[in-house]
């Protein structure tokens, strides 16, 4: 061992002992004839004092930042202590040192606030990983990993590894494929998730399975998506939805406790998908703050079970509202005194292409009770007050109103709500609010193919009460206009998402475990009998031999870590991430391969 | 939850309570008007008693093996107890039951000694996994996984995930490659191990890393190789070989204790590679038993530092020995009374093509001290006794002698020794003997390419005392005949293998951490400067910025589990293994993929 202690270990009570440390040179400060060196390792920083003799030695062979040093000396009390450092009371009075390795000058500073841009940091990721900020993220990631394993182990779950070289059954995202040399012309696929394997394990009787496992999706990468990502993947047998919800809110609460020291004792809130869309315009609402949507007007086909928040209907007279399919509002607390400049800026904000609204209406409900709106010409005060009432506005609030087509308007209002929450500081990094979203629709309509697609995946069970409808009805859709009238449109899934601070961190479902229902599902998704057998024959076969009722969940491990670390970016929580083109710029991968490799795989590259 | 207890939970003291169980029908036994059903789940088997009413109900809708049943009833003491079962004192007197799912008749019996052959069991792996024998293997695997993590965590190691989509740098085995759709004509590779990444993590300062991780090698599969396999992968900084040996024999001892309840308190034996080859003809000797090789004769180039076991040299006169490069013997205890038939059979055994010897000589050293050999014509008794003496034979032993070329003869003797150990019952499944093999040669000679290849891998450091030789000598080899005279032939690696019962379970090395030495290594392996930069530029770059001394080890997790489970086959310890053609016969993978998928990847299949 090159060291007797780490650079984070020594304290005042160690004064007088001999020690050998090894680490990296963080800083070098010369004071006349003596030199102070801060030596850094994974555990901390220790100050070294190099006296006259060693300082002379240094003059001949100067040290530089990031040199690797082994130093022996005596621990002594510092004259000027540094309370910001755990080792700040002591220093090591060096008697000798050895340079274990030199370092070129790093292309950016190894500090929390580095001067390196994103590209250079990714190219030199091995240096970026030295920064305390990044190290803390990876330590948090490991702590979450460890806590998850300990909780699941304690609950009787078994880690069982599932294969990575599987069969390509694209449904939803694209598979990454792997040509097989030994089986010419054939390909493996990398798993998008271990979904079918964990279901097979339930059929095999391993009634509590988990894995923290890499998954792969060849998608066009939007910001903050990675082609390979990690899931906490779980499955249980002989359970109903309620059992899963309890087990896995337990998991997340345990992680909060172990990793963040937060006792999340309150019951996790639950909300139906319909209520989430109705109140927040979003199936993963951030419930750290209110500002629920007031539904002033909406079309008949959306939310058949809901009543508008204006019992008497939205007053006529303002053409923008009169012509709109949907009119929704939120009450932003304490913003009634917004200036013209501020409301103009908000209007520009909703008109950006990412939001896509034509304009923004607002009512200022002053603290003294007076009311002023951007459409005063068309509405009288009583009418304005009816809207304030519907939006549950209080004096001092600014009510923001969007109008347009149902889907776009609701989505825009969801974005606007989140933006206002952010501007008002209501989305705090250190506040955590969990939410279960339940009762999703089982199917979504694909206009492109005029057929149903699975909202979650093809293995999700309908609610027990909806099974008969699904079995007895043909999935055929006459035309796009009438899809909402089809009985399938109202079938609810036995599915659940866990939402943390407005991010979906996990999702799962109770699965289909009857062959006939699974076959009907494949039919509903437009798969022929032969295609279903070719792709999923093994699963249908397994369902013949005593499949138990089962269900599960998968958590997006990268995102969970990012949110717990108070960050929006999952890349900061992955040791070696890829960029938005799916490239590892450090490795320079992907790259061309040898002609010989291609030949062995019987592959030819198409002319480019 | 479909159950209140598992099928392994109920005991005599639970008599009288109401319970609901769920599981699979193992057996159905009708006795007149009543029926006994054994219900099985992951945790055990519980006997159900179905009275007259329920038995009648059964007659209308008969149960079958592997039906999934939910049963409610009362726990009661059994009249005829089954001490072989943890629940054998009780039964559940059923008041109602529900068939949760039916089962077709399984294609083989779900029992320890199944009637299913290998192929059918692999095709229906989800049923095979129900067998207690297979379940025990996966449970052991999980226990080893858990123990390894706990030990490494306790020692300050961090689990850090490394990427799966990396760069192809074939060196040794073939890479599996993954075409990139977003980077046309380019490929990722799947990692053969996280070797370079864990070294980068050391450069980044994460001084204790581990991962239990899938690795991939596109090799022609010999028996018991899998294209994807799992490693316990570890790396440490600021360590020397001795630190690694201590840390990781600690790991294996901890696993013994936790998983097998074996206190392996003795010091792990150590042996140089040269001694292993000299005494056992093998670099992974099984030291559960003796029968060390007596080196009666060997050529000058092999083992320059060793003396033959016959000080006076092997007597002349027997042409087979006179003409042979190498003559080696082992003393097989208690077999001096072998019949002619038995020695003939052994002779046939060594003449099989897998062993490849021309014959077998032997000396029977009877319990009464008389000596008889297969070459009595040529040697007198004193000469025979000198051989017995060299082979450390005792009265009652059978001395087996092989003669031929050095490499083949030594290898054959190693095989013969293992075979005799097996026949004599000296290789006990429940006895575990660890061994470190040390001081491997750094290089091997490749006759095909007339160049050096790395015995371990290109990142292994030479022994510190050999670094100067390596740096100062040209790697060029004049011709095959003279390669042993080249200084590189005698350079020893700072490498170590851990051997358990004659199987290599782990191997590693202290790594090169100086750019200049790493570049020299690439040159020695015949890599041009440009090729080295193209393939490993990121690592060479990292070594510029303060790389610490470091080293590590990787354990073959599948094999470790198999040996701990007393099996030779790793497939039995993998949930979903592939067959010897790399196929998953359950999934039917690999398989052809859609034309559309190929097009998106800009790939064309060569005509087959």
mmCIF file of N, CA, C and O in Angstrom, chain A residues 138 174 203 260 336 387:
data_model
loop_
_atom_site.group_PDB
_atom_site.id
_atom_site.type_symbol
_atom_site.label_atom_id
_atom_site.label_comp_id
_atom_site.label_asym_id
_atom_site.label_seq_id
_atom_site.Cartn_x
_atom_site.Cartn_y
_atom_site.Cartn_z
ATOM 1 N N UNK A 138 -21.839 10.653 -8.364
ATOM 2 C CA UNK A 138 -21.631 9.206 -8.483
ATOM 3 C C UNK A 138 -21.736 8.533 -7.112
ATOM 4 O O UNK A 138 -22.195 7.398 -7.004
ATOM 5 N N UNK A 174 -37.097 1.557 -31.319
ATOM 6 C CA UNK A 174 -36.248 0.677 -32.120
ATOM 7 C C UNK A 174 -35.300 -0.099 -31.230
ATOM 8 O O UNK A 174 -34.784 0.410 -30.254
ATOM 9 N N UNK A 203 -43.701 -16.797 -13.986
ATOM 10 C CA UNK A 203 -44.257 -18.091 -14.386
ATOM 11 C C UNK A 203 -43.435 -19.220 -13.749
ATOM 12 O O UNK A 203 -43.968 -20.275 -13.388
ATOM 13 N N UNK A 260 -30.914 10.621 1.624
ATOM 14 C CA UNK A 260 -31.066 12.055 1.860
ATOM 15 C C UNK A 260 -31.347 12.380 3.326
ATOM 16 O O UNK A 260 -31.443 13.552 3.681
ATOM 17 N N UNK A 336 -50.354 40.151 -9.103
ATOM 18 C CA UNK A 336 -51.335 41.064 -9.709
ATOM 19 C C UNK A 336 -50.698 42.378 -10.139
ATOM 20 O O UNK A 336 -51.256 43.093 -10.961
ATOM 21 N N UNK A 387 -64.979 34.437 -13.405
ATOM 22 C CA UNK A 387 -63.781 33.691 -13.797
ATOM 23 C C UNK A 387 -62.804 33.606 -12.624
ATOM 24 O O UNK A 387 -62.258 32.536 -12.324
#
